[in-house]
Structure formats: structure tokens, C-alpha cells
Amino acid sequence: MATLAGGFEDPSTEVLTEAAAAFGLLASSARLHLMWALSQGESDVTHLADRVGGALPAVSQHLAKLKLAGLVRSRREGRRQVYYVDDPDIVTVVRVMVGQLTARTAPTAHSIASRRS
């Protein structure tokens, strides 16, 4: 691994490949919305479909892809399959990215006051 001037080492090819695959899955707005919802707490597919406004089969397919990639886990509760994010680092990445973009696009108090004048 090469070391940069700041003291950080370049990640291995394997790590970069795995990260690119995870980011690729999150490049879908539907899957990102599901990850955002699950970062707030666990849920079953019916509630997730209602929350994100998606059809149940489509939401199930997105969840299956996220689960296959290891971004989401599930457990059985009776007849329900409950989904959750078990990795706090993934929760942090999703919350930071969505939070930062939301803050950038949210009108500020100054811009609201300027429009009223």
C-alpha cells in the first residue's frame, strides 16, 4: 500500500472493489431510501413499501439485493420478515450523506426572509 503525505495508506484493491459495489447499490434512489428508512430503525417489507411509496414486489427485490451485499440483515418474527441495518458504519454513511445533501438544499432562514421582503 502506498502512503500519502497525510499519513493515510491507500486501501487494497479488494477493499476498493467492495466499497464500489456497496456505493453502486446505494446509487439507486429506491435502495438509498430503504437504507435511510432502516437507519431509523427496523421494519418489515410492508411498512417499508408504504414508507418509501414502492410496490411490495419491487421493495422486496431491493431488500434482497441489499441483503445479498451484506448491507441489510433480516430475521423472522412469526410470519413477518423484519429488516434492519446491523452495521453502525453504514448507518453513519447514509445519515451523513443524506443529512448533508438535505442541509444544502434546505432553504436557510436568511433566504426565506429575503423572499418575503
PDB file of C-alpha atoms in Angstrom:
ATOM      1  CA  MET A   1       0.000   0.000   0.000  1.00  0.00           C
ATOM      2  CA  ALA A   2       1.199   3.481  -0.833  1.00  0.00           C
ATOM      3  CA  THR A   3       1.316   6.072   1.916  1.00  0.00           C
ATOM      4  CA  LEU A   4       0.175   9.614   1.164  1.00  0.00           C
ATOM      5  CA  ALA A   5       1.677  12.776   2.623  1.00  0.00           C
ATOM      6  CA  GLY A   6      -1.127  12.943   5.210  1.00  0.00           C
ATOM      7  CA  GLY A   7      -0.085   9.568   6.585  1.00  0.00           C
ATOM      8  CA  PHE A   8      -3.053   7.618   5.217  1.00  0.00           C
ATOM      9  CA  GLU A   9      -2.446   4.391   3.357  1.00  0.00           C
ATOM     10  CA  ASP A  10      -4.227   3.605   0.127  1.00  0.00           C
ATOM     11  CA  PRO A  11      -6.776   0.828   0.618  1.00  0.00           C
ATOM     12  CA  SER A  12      -6.286  -2.521  -1.074  1.00  0.00           C
ATOM     13  CA  THR A  13      -7.888  -3.292  -4.419  1.00  0.00           C
ATOM     14  CA  GLU A  14     -10.228  -5.715  -2.664  1.00  0.00           C
ATOM     15  CA  VAL A  15     -11.440  -3.035  -0.250  1.00  0.00           C
ATOM     16  CA  LEU A  16     -11.960  -0.536  -3.066  1.00  0.00           C
ATOM     17  CA  THR A  17     -13.886  -3.130  -5.092  1.00  0.00           C
ATOM     18  CA  GLU A  18     -16.130  -3.935  -2.134  1.00  0.00           C
ATOM     19  CA  ALA A  19     -16.748  -0.242  -1.399  1.00  0.00           C
ATOM     20  CA  ALA A  20     -17.558   0.464  -5.056  1.00  0.00           C
ATOM     21  CA  ALA A  21     -20.085  -2.386  -5.057  1.00  0.00           C
ATOM     22  CA  ALA A  22     -21.754  -1.026  -1.910  1.00  0.00           C
ATOM     23  CA  PHE A  23     -21.867   2.512  -3.302  1.00  0.00           C
ATOM     24  CA  GLY A  24     -23.194   1.110  -6.577  1.00  0.00           C
ATOM     25  CA  LEU A  25     -26.124  -0.433  -4.732  1.00  0.00           C
ATOM     26  CA  LEU A  26     -26.759   2.841  -2.917  1.00  0.00           C
ATOM     27  CA  ALA A  27     -26.742   4.723  -6.239  1.00  0.00           C
ATOM     28  CA  SER A  28     -30.378   3.672  -6.660  1.00  0.00           C
ATOM     29  CA  SER A  29     -32.667   6.258  -5.059  1.00  0.00           C
ATOM     30  CA  ALA A  30     -35.124   3.490  -4.112  1.00  0.00           C
ATOM     31  CA  ARG A  31     -32.448   1.461  -2.294  1.00  0.00           C
ATOM     32  CA  LEU A  32     -30.999   4.580  -0.692  1.00  0.00           C
ATOM     33  CA  HIS A  33     -34.480   5.495   0.570  1.00  0.00           C
ATOM     34  CA  LEU A  34     -34.807   1.991   2.045  1.00  0.00           C
ATOM     35  CA  MET A  35     -31.413   2.323   3.721  1.00  0.00           C
ATOM     36  CA  TRP A  36     -32.418   5.731   5.081  1.00  0.00           C
ATOM     37  CA  ALA A  37     -35.643   4.244   6.492  1.00  0.00           C
ATOM     38  CA  LEU A  38     -33.791   1.295   8.002  1.00  0.00           C
ATOM     39  CA  SER A  39     -31.154   3.590   9.501  1.00  0.00           C
ATOM     40  CA  GLN A  40     -34.022   4.989  11.589  1.00  0.00           C
ATOM     41  CA  GLY A  41     -34.977   1.513  12.847  1.00  0.00           C
ATOM     42  CA  GLU A  42     -36.006  -1.959  11.785  1.00  0.00           C
ATOM     43  CA  SER A  43     -39.118  -2.619   9.744  1.00  0.00           C
ATOM     44  CA  ASP A  44     -40.938  -5.262   7.759  1.00  0.00           C
ATOM     45  CA  VAL A  45     -41.344  -5.112   3.999  1.00  0.00           C
ATOM     46  CA  THR A  46     -44.985  -3.948   4.128  1.00  0.00           C
ATOM     47  CA  HIS A  47     -44.177  -0.921   6.279  1.00  0.00           C
ATOM     48  CA  LEU A  48     -41.098  -0.153   4.171  1.00  0.00           C
ATOM     49  CA  ALA A  49     -43.133  -0.272   0.967  1.00  0.00           C
ATOM     50  CA  ASP A  50     -45.670   2.138   2.495  1.00  0.00           C
ATOM     51  CA  ARG A  51     -42.940   4.448   3.751  1.00  0.00           C
ATOM     52  CA  VAL A  52     -40.977   4.673   0.505  1.00  0.00           C
ATOM     53  CA  GLY A  53     -44.036   4.550  -1.741  1.00  0.00           C
ATOM     54  CA  GLY A  54     -42.910   1.465  -3.625  1.00  0.00           C
ATOM     55  CA  ALA A  55     -44.685  -1.652  -4.781  1.00  0.00           C
ATOM     56  CA  LEU A  56     -44.226  -4.595  -2.431  1.00  0.00           C
ATOM     57  CA  PRO A  57     -42.500  -6.862  -5.020  1.00  0.00           C
ATOM     58  CA  ALA A  58     -40.063  -4.103  -6.028  1.00  0.00           C
ATOM     59  CA  VAL A  59     -39.211  -3.279  -2.403  1.00  0.00           C
ATOM     60  CA  SER A  60     -38.664  -6.992  -1.730  1.00  0.00           C
ATOM     61  CA  GLN A  61     -36.261  -7.207  -4.668  1.00  0.00           C
ATOM     62  CA  HIS A  62     -34.322  -4.146  -3.491  1.00  0.00           C
ATOM     63  CA  LEU A  63     -34.094  -5.586   0.018  1.00  0.00           C
ATOM     64  CA  ALA A  64     -32.869  -8.912  -1.378  1.00  0.00           C
ATOM     65  CA  LYS A  65     -30.046  -7.113  -3.232  1.00  0.00           C
ATOM     66  CA  LEU A  66     -29.103  -5.100  -0.144  1.00  0.00           C
ATOM     67  CA  LYS A  67     -29.155  -8.272   1.936  1.00  0.00           C
ATOM     68  CA  LEU A  68     -27.004 -10.161  -0.575  1.00  0.00           C
ATOM     69  CA  ALA A  69     -24.447  -7.347  -0.405  1.00  0.00           C
ATOM     70  CA  GLY A  70     -24.412  -7.522   3.393  1.00  0.00           C
ATOM     71  CA  LEU A  71     -25.789  -4.005   3.849  1.00  0.00           C
ATOM     72  CA  VAL A  72     -29.067  -5.239   5.370  1.00  0.00           C
ATOM     73  CA  ARG A  73     -29.943  -8.216   7.555  1.00  0.00           C
ATOM     74  CA  SER A  74     -33.248  -9.795   8.440  1.00  0.00           C
ATOM     75  CA  ARG A  75     -34.858 -12.054  10.989  1.00  0.00           C
ATOM     76  CA  ARG A  76     -38.136 -13.889  11.102  1.00  0.00           C
ATOM     77  CA  GLU A  77     -40.807 -12.770  13.588  1.00  0.00           C
ATOM     78  CA  GLY A  78     -43.723 -15.158  13.170  1.00  0.00           C
ATOM     79  CA  ARG A  79     -44.862 -14.716   9.578  1.00  0.00           C
ATOM     80  CA  ARG A  80     -43.063 -11.371   9.139  1.00  0.00           C
ATOM     81  CA  GLN A  81     -39.537 -10.849   7.876  1.00  0.00           C
ATOM     82  CA  VAL A  82     -38.030  -7.882   9.750  1.00  0.00           C
ATOM     83  CA  TYR A  83     -35.179  -5.984   8.087  1.00  0.00           C
ATOM     84  CA  TYR A  84     -32.503  -3.928   9.807  1.00  0.00           C
ATOM     85  CA  VAL A  85     -29.046  -2.457   9.305  1.00  0.00           C
ATOM     86  CA  ASP A  86     -26.603  -4.205  11.614  1.00  0.00           C
ATOM     87  CA  ASP A  87     -23.557  -2.102  10.740  1.00  0.00           C
ATOM     88  CA  PRO A  88     -23.359   1.272  12.533  1.00  0.00           C
ATOM     89  CA  ASP A  89     -20.801   2.493   9.977  1.00  0.00           C
ATOM     90  CA  ILE A  90     -23.285   2.001   7.122  1.00  0.00           C
ATOM     91  CA  VAL A  91     -25.925   3.865   9.148  1.00  0.00           C
ATOM     92  CA  THR A  92     -23.436   6.706   9.670  1.00  0.00           C
ATOM     93  CA  VAL A  93     -22.532   6.907   5.965  1.00  0.00           C
ATOM     94  CA  VAL A  94     -26.187   7.030   4.893  1.00  0.00           C
ATOM     95  CA  ARG A  95     -27.167   9.560   7.566  1.00  0.00           C
ATOM     96  CA  VAL A  96     -24.196  11.845   6.866  1.00  0.00           C
ATOM     97  CA  MET A  97     -24.658  11.805   3.087  1.00  0.00           C
ATOM     98  CA  VAL A  98     -28.428  12.349   3.142  1.00  0.00           C
ATOM     99  CA  GLY A  99     -28.162  14.843   6.002  1.00  0.00           C
ATOM    100  CA  GLN A 100     -25.501  16.916   4.239  1.00  0.00           C
ATOM    101  CA  LEU A 101     -27.419  16.999   0.975  1.00  0.00           C
ATOM    102  CA  THR A 102     -30.639  17.874   2.788  1.00  0.00           C
ATOM    103  CA  ALA A 103     -28.895  20.734   4.586  1.00  0.00           C
ATOM    104  CA  ARG A 104     -27.511  22.050   1.298  1.00  0.00           C
ATOM    105  CA  THR A 105     -30.899  22.078  -0.393  1.00  0.00           C
ATOM    106  CA  ALA A 106     -32.969  23.291   2.576  1.00  0.00           C
ATOM    107  CA  PRO A 107     -33.810  26.987   2.454  1.00  0.00           C
ATOM    108  CA  THR A 108     -31.986  28.958   5.105  1.00  0.00           C
ATOM    109  CA  ALA A 109     -33.721  31.430   7.402  1.00  0.00           C
ATOM    110  CA  HIS A 110     -31.891  34.239   5.572  1.00  0.00           C
ATOM    111  CA  SER A 111     -33.104  33.178   2.121  1.00  0.00           C
ATOM    112  CA  ILE A 112     -36.677  32.802   3.386  1.00  0.00           C
ATOM    113  CA  ALA A 113     -36.577  36.317   4.899  1.00  0.00           C
ATOM    114  CA  SER A 114     -35.137  37.701   1.643  1.00  0.00           C
ATOM    115  CA  ARG A 115     -38.023  36.250  -0.373  1.00  0.00           C
ATOM    116  CA  ARG A 116     -40.604  37.801   1.939  1.00  0.00           C
ATOM    117  CA  SER A 117     -39.155  41.297   1.542  1.00  0.00           C
TER     118      SER A 117
END
